[in-house]
Coordinates of C-alpha atoms in Angstrom, one line a residue:
Chain A
X15 CA 0.0 0.0 0.0
X16 CA 2.9 2.4 0.6
X17 CA 4.0 1.9 -3.0
X18 CA 0.5 2.9 -4.0
X19 CA 0.8 6.1 -1.9
X20 CA 4.2 6.8 -3.4
X21 CA 2.7 6.3 -6.9
X22 CA -0.1 8.7 -6.1
X23 CA 2.3 11.4 -4.8
X24 CA 4.6 10.9 -7.9
X25 CA 1.6 11.3 -10.1
X26 CA 0.4 14.5 -8.4
X27 CA 3.7 16.2 -9.1
X28 CA 4.6 14.6 -12.4
X29 CA 3.9 17.7 -14.5
X30 CA 5.6 20.2 -12.2
X31 CA 9.1 21.5 -13.2
X32 CA 11.9 19.7 -11.3
X33 CA 12.8 22.8 -9.3
X34 CA 14.3 22.6 -5.7
X35 CA 10.9 23.7 -4.4
X36 CA 9.0 20.9 -6.1
X37 CA 11.6 18.2 -5.2
X38 CA 11.4 19.3 -1.6
X39 CA 7.7 19.4 -1.7
X40 CA 7.6 15.8 -3.1
X41 CA 9.8 14.5 -0.3
X42 CA 7.8 16.4 2.4
X43 CA 4.5 15.3 1.0
X44 CA 5.5 11.7 0.7
X45 CA 7.0 11.5 4.2
X46 CA 3.8 13.2 5.6
X47 CA 1.6 10.7 3.8
X48 CA 3.6 7.7 4.9
X49 CA 3.7 9.0 8.5
X50 CA -0.1 9.4 8.5
X51 CA -0.6 6.0 6.9
X52 CA 1.6 4.2 9.4
X53 CA -0.2 6.1 12.3
X54 CA -3.7 5.2 11.0
X55 CA -2.8 1.5 10.5
X56 CA -1.2 1.4 14.0
X57 CA -4.4 2.8 15.5
X58 CA -6.6 0.1 13.9
X59 CA -7.6 1.3 10.5
X60 CA -7.5 -1.2 7.6
X61 CA -4.9 -0.6 4.9
X62 CA -7.7 0.5 2.5
X63 CA -9.3 2.9 5.0
X64 CA -5.9 4.3 5.8
X65 CA -5.0 4.8 2.2
X66 CA -8.3 6.5 1.4
X67 CA -7.9 8.8 4.4
X68 CA -4.3 9.7 3.4
X69 CA -5.3 10.5 -0.2
X70 CA -8.3 12.5 0.9
X71 CA -6.2 14.5 3.3
X72 CA -3.7 15.8 0.7
X73 CA -6.0 18.6 -0.6
X74 CA -5.2 20.8 -3.6
X75 CA -1.6 20.5 -4.5
X76 CA -2.0 22.6 -7.7
X77 CA -2.6 25.6 -5.5
X78 CA 0.8 25.0 -3.8
X79 CA 2.5 24.5 -7.1
X80 CA 0.9 27.7 -8.3
X81 CA 4.1 29.8 -8.0
X82 CA 6.3 27.0 -9.3
X83 CA 4.2 26.7 -12.4
X84 CA 3.4 30.2 -13.3
X85 CA 5.4 31.8 -16.2
X86 CA 6.2 28.4 -17.5
X87 CA 4.7 27.5 -20.9
X88 CA 3.8 24.0 -21.9
X89 CA 7.1 22.3 -22.8
X90 CA 5.5 20.3 -25.5
X91 CA 5.1 23.5 -27.6
X92 CA 8.8 24.3 -27.6
X93 CA 9.7 21.8 -30.4
X94 CA 7.0 22.9 -32.9
X95 CA 7.6 26.6 -32.1
X96 CA 11.3 26.2 -32.6
X97 CA 11.0 24.5 -36.0
X98 CA 8.6 27.1 -37.2
X99 CA 11.0 29.7 -36.2
X100 CA 13.9 28.2 -38.1
X101 CA 11.7 27.6 -41.2
X102 CA 10.9 31.3 -41.2
X103 CA 14.6 32.2 -40.7
X104 CA 15.6 30.1 -43.7
X105 CA 12.8 31.5 -45.8
X106 CA 13.8 35.0 -44.8
X107 CA 17.4 34.4 -45.8
X108 CA 16.5 33.0 -49.2
X109 CA 14.0 35.8 -49.7
X110 CA 16.5 38.5 -49.0
X111 CA 19.1 36.7 -51.2
X112 CA 17.1 36.0 -54.3
X113 CA 15.0 39.1 -54.4
X114 CA 17.4 41.8 -53.0
X115 CA 20.8 40.1 -53.6
X116 CA 21.4 40.6 -49.9
X117 CA 23.3 37.3 -49.4
X118 CA 26.0 39.1 -47.5
X119 CA 24.6 41.0 -44.6
X120 CA 21.5 38.8 -45.0
X121 CA 23.2 35.8 -43.3
X122 CA 23.0 37.8 -40.1
X123 CA 19.4 36.7 -39.9
X124 CA 20.7 33.3 -38.6
X125 CA 22.1 35.1 -35.6
X126 CA 18.7 36.7 -35.1
X127 CA 17.3 33.2 -35.2
X128 CA 19.8 32.1 -32.5
X129 CA 18.8 35.1 -30.4
X130 CA 15.1 34.3 -30.7
X131 CA 15.7 30.6 -30.0
X132 CA 17.5 31.6 -26.7
X133 CA 14.6 33.9 -25.7
X134 CA 12.1 31.1 -26.5
X135 CA 14.1 28.6 -24.4
X136 CA 14.0 31.1 -21.6
X137 CA 10.3 31.6 -21.9
X138 CA 9.7 27.8 -21.6
X139 CA 11.9 27.5 -18.5
X140 CA 11.2 28.1 -14.8
X141 CA 12.3 31.7 -13.9
X142 CA 15.1 30.2 -11.7
X143 CA 16.7 28.5 -14.6
X144 CA 16.5 31.2 -17.2
X145 CA 20.0 32.5 -16.6
X146 CA 21.8 30.3 -19.2
X147 CA 19.6 31.2 -22.2
X148 CA 19.4 34.8 -21.2
X149 CA 23.2 35.1 -21.0
X150 CA 23.3 33.4 -24.4
X151 CA 20.8 35.9 -25.8
X152 CA 22.9 38.8 -24.4
X153 CA 26.1 37.7 -26.1
X154 CA 24.4 36.9 -29.4
X155 CA 22.8 40.4 -29.3
X156 CA 26.3 41.8 -28.7
X157 CA 27.7 39.8 -31.7
X158 CA 24.9 41.1 -33.9
X159 CA 25.5 44.7 -33.0
X160 CA 29.3 44.1 -33.4
X161 CA 28.9 42.8 -36.9
X162 CA 26.3 45.4 -38.0
X163 CA 28.4 48.2 -36.6
X164 CA 31.6 46.7 -38.1
X165 CA 30.3 46.1 -41.6
X166 CA 28.6 49.6 -41.6
X167 CA 31.7 51.5 -40.4
X168 CA 34.5 49.1 -40.9
X169 CA 35.9 50.3 -37.6
X170 CA 36.2 46.8 -36.0
X171 CA 38.4 47.9 -33.0
X172 CA 35.7 50.3 -31.8
X173 CA 33.1 47.7 -32.5
X174 CA 34.9 45.3 -30.1
X175 CA 33.9 47.6 -27.2
X176 CA 30.3 46.2 -27.5
X177 CA 31.6 43.0 -25.8
X178 CA 33.0 44.9 -22.9
X179 CA 29.6 46.5 -22.6
X180 CA 27.9 43.0 -22.7
X181 CA 30.2 41.8 -19.9
X182 CA 29.3 44.9 -17.9
X183 CA 25.6 44.3 -18.4
X184 CA 25.9 40.7 -17.3
X185 CA 27.8 41.6 -14.1
X186 CA 25.3 44.4 -13.3
X187 CA 22.3 42.0 -13.6
X188 CA 24.2 39.5 -11.4
X189 CA 24.7 42.2 -8.8
X190 CA 21.0 43.2 -9.0
X191 CA 20.0 39.6 -8.5
X192 CA 22.2 39.2 -5.5
X193 CA 20.8 42.3 -3.9
X194 CA 17.2 41.3 -4.6
X195 CA 17.8 37.8 -3.0
X196 CA 19.1 39.3 0.2
Chain B
X29 CA -17.4 22.8 11.7
X30 CA -17.0 24.3 8.3
X31 CA -17.6 27.9 9.5
X32 CA -15.2 27.3 12.5
X33 CA -12.6 25.9 10.2
X34 CA -12.8 28.9 7.9
X35 CA -12.2 31.1 10.8
X36 CA -9.3 28.9 11.9
X37 CA -7.8 28.7 8.4
X38 CA -7.1 32.4 8.5
X39 CA -4.9 31.8 11.6
X40 CA -3.0 28.7 10.4
X41 CA 0.3 30.6 10.4
X42 CA -0.2 31.7 14.0
X43 CA -1.1 28.1 15.1
X44 CA 2.0 26.7 13.4
X45 CA 4.3 29.4 14.9
X46 CA 2.8 28.8 18.3
X47 CA 3.5 25.1 18.0
X48 CA 7.0 25.6 16.8
X49 CA 7.7 28.1 19.6
X50 CA 7.5 25.1 21.9
X51 CA 9.7 22.7 19.9
X52 CA 10.9 22.0 16.4
X53 CA 8.4 19.9 14.5
X54 CA 7.3 18.5 11.1
X55 CA 4.1 18.5 9.1
X56 CA 2.4 15.4 10.3
X57 CA 3.3 16.0 13.9
X58 CA 1.8 19.5 13.7
X59 CA -1.3 18.3 12.0
X60 CA -1.7 15.5 14.6
X61 CA -1.4 18.0 17.4
X62 CA -4.0 20.2 15.8
X63 CA -6.3 17.2 15.4
X64 CA -5.9 16.1 19.0
X65 CA -6.0 19.5 20.6
X66 CA -9.2 20.2 18.6
X67 CA -10.8 16.9 19.6
X68 CA -10.7 15.8 16.0
X69 CA -12.9 18.8 14.9
X70 CA -10.1 20.2 12.8
X71 CA -7.5 18.6 10.5
X72 CA -5.6 20.6 7.9
X73 CA -5.1 19.4 4.4
X74 CA -1.4 18.6 3.6
X75 CA -1.5 21.2 0.9
X76 CA -2.8 23.9 3.3
X77 CA -0.1 23.0 5.8
X78 CA 2.8 23.0 3.3
X79 CA 1.6 26.2 1.8
X80 CA 1.7 27.8 5.2
X81 CA 5.3 26.5 5.7
X82 CA 6.4 27.9 2.4
X83 CA 4.8 31.3 3.2
X84 CA 6.4 31.4 6.7
X85 CA 9.8 30.3 5.2
X86 CA 9.7 33.1 2.6
X87 CA 8.8 35.6 5.3
X88 CA 11.8 34.4 7.3
X89 CA 9.7 33.3 10.3
X90 CA 10.8 29.6 10.2
X91 CA 13.7 27.6 8.8
X92 CA 13.9 24.0 7.9
X93 CA 16.3 21.1 8.1
X94 CA 15.9 17.5 7.0
X95 CA 15.4 14.6 9.4
X96 CA 17.7 11.6 9.1
X97 CA 15.0 8.9 8.5
X98 CA 16.8 6.0 6.9
X99 CA 13.7 4.4 5.5
X100 CA 11.3 6.1 3.1
X101 CA 11.2 9.9 2.7
X102 CA 12.9 12.2 5.1
X103 CA 10.9 14.6 7.2
X104 CA 11.2 18.3 6.7
X105 CA 11.6 19.7 10.2
X106 CA 10.9 23.3 11.0
X107 CA 12.4 25.6 13.6
X108 CA 11.1 29.1 14.5
X109 CA 13.5 32.0 13.9
X110 CA 13.9 35.0 16.2
X111 CA 11.9 37.1 13.7
X112 CA 9.3 34.3 13.7
X113 CA 9.0 34.8 17.5
X114 CA 8.5 38.5 17.0
X115 CA 5.8 37.8 14.4
X116 CA 4.1 35.3 16.7
X117 CA 4.0 37.9 19.6
X118 CA 2.5 40.4 17.2
X119 CA -0.1 37.9 15.9
X120 CA -1.1 36.9 19.4
X121 CA -1.5 40.6 20.3
X122 CA -3.6 41.2 17.2
X123 CA -5.6 38.1 17.9
X124 CA -6.3 39.2 21.5
X125 CA -7.4 42.6 20.3
X126 CA -9.6 41.3 17.5
X127 CA -11.2 38.8 19.9
X128 CA -11.9 41.6 22.5
X129 CA -13.5 43.7 19.8
X130 CA -15.6 41.0 18.4
X131 CA -16.6 39.8 21.9
X132 CA -17.7 43.3 22.8
X133 CA -19.6 43.8 19.5
X134 CA -21.6 40.6 19.8
X135 CA -22.4 40.8 23.5
X136 CA -26.2 41.0 23.7
X137 CA -26.4 43.5 26.6
X138 CA -24.0 45.9 24.8
X139 CA -26.0 46.7 21.8
X140 CA -26.8 50.3 23.0
X141 CA -23.1 51.2 22.7
X142 CA -22.5 53.5 19.8
X143 CA -26.2 54.3 19.6
X144 CA -25.6 57.9 18.8
X145 CA -24.6 56.9 15.3
X146 CA -27.9 55.1 14.7
X147 CA -30.9 56.7 13.0
X148 CA -33.9 56.9 15.4
X149 CA -35.9 54.5 13.1
X150 CA -33.1 51.9 13.0
X151 CA -32.4 52.0 16.7
X152 CA -36.0 51.1 17.5
X153 CA -35.8 48.0 15.4
X154 CA -32.7 46.7 17.1

């Protein structure tokens, strides 16, 4: 019967993102249910009665997961959305090339695609785990600005400064995050 | 029972803090204490209880540590923090005050208090 309780608890949390909060909640909920089950059986309930009482006593877990779930889009959508994005990017590249002979700066559109992909990944992740894709997006943006500025002015040394700016932006956001967590 | 438990639910945090101010504890033990002390008239849902723990943790009123249960899942033990004790004192004062006010307002022989604010027509119907 304890396996049945474990399976029920696993099932309640199966769609939740595996954040620290959810992992902790899983263990706490399971230990609470098992404690209660053992206690009920010890005080004379049948295993079936005890199981029913334990399950009925859990209540609305979705409410608890509310803050863990919010801002997270359905992960199943990420695949289709990503492939549509890349189809559009390839289409855009060929369109710019064939109709406007813009093969040369036109290839930058792939960097824009990478930027959008990072932002998409971030949107589908729990807020606590967005740091990676967002840092990626920052440096890809810097690269795009670097190349556009470089090709437009041909002053590549000055264009390099954009990377210093990107590092500064990253450190400042880190600082802000540390302050906010205190 | 349901009206009483609605009233009590609003004070779950205070009940938990009061229990933790006596000794460290974990979810099931706290719920069992609530059940026994209320003569089985009140039992919190696990979700309600853990929701309250998370709220209190985020507010810095309690901290947790894992128990060392070797079989099955570990218990998440809670300890009240100094600021939790301050919050508890404040809640107890608020509760005492609210209780006084409500007691005074619902006492049958006190209904003439504040009568100067009543319209004459209304006061005659009371």
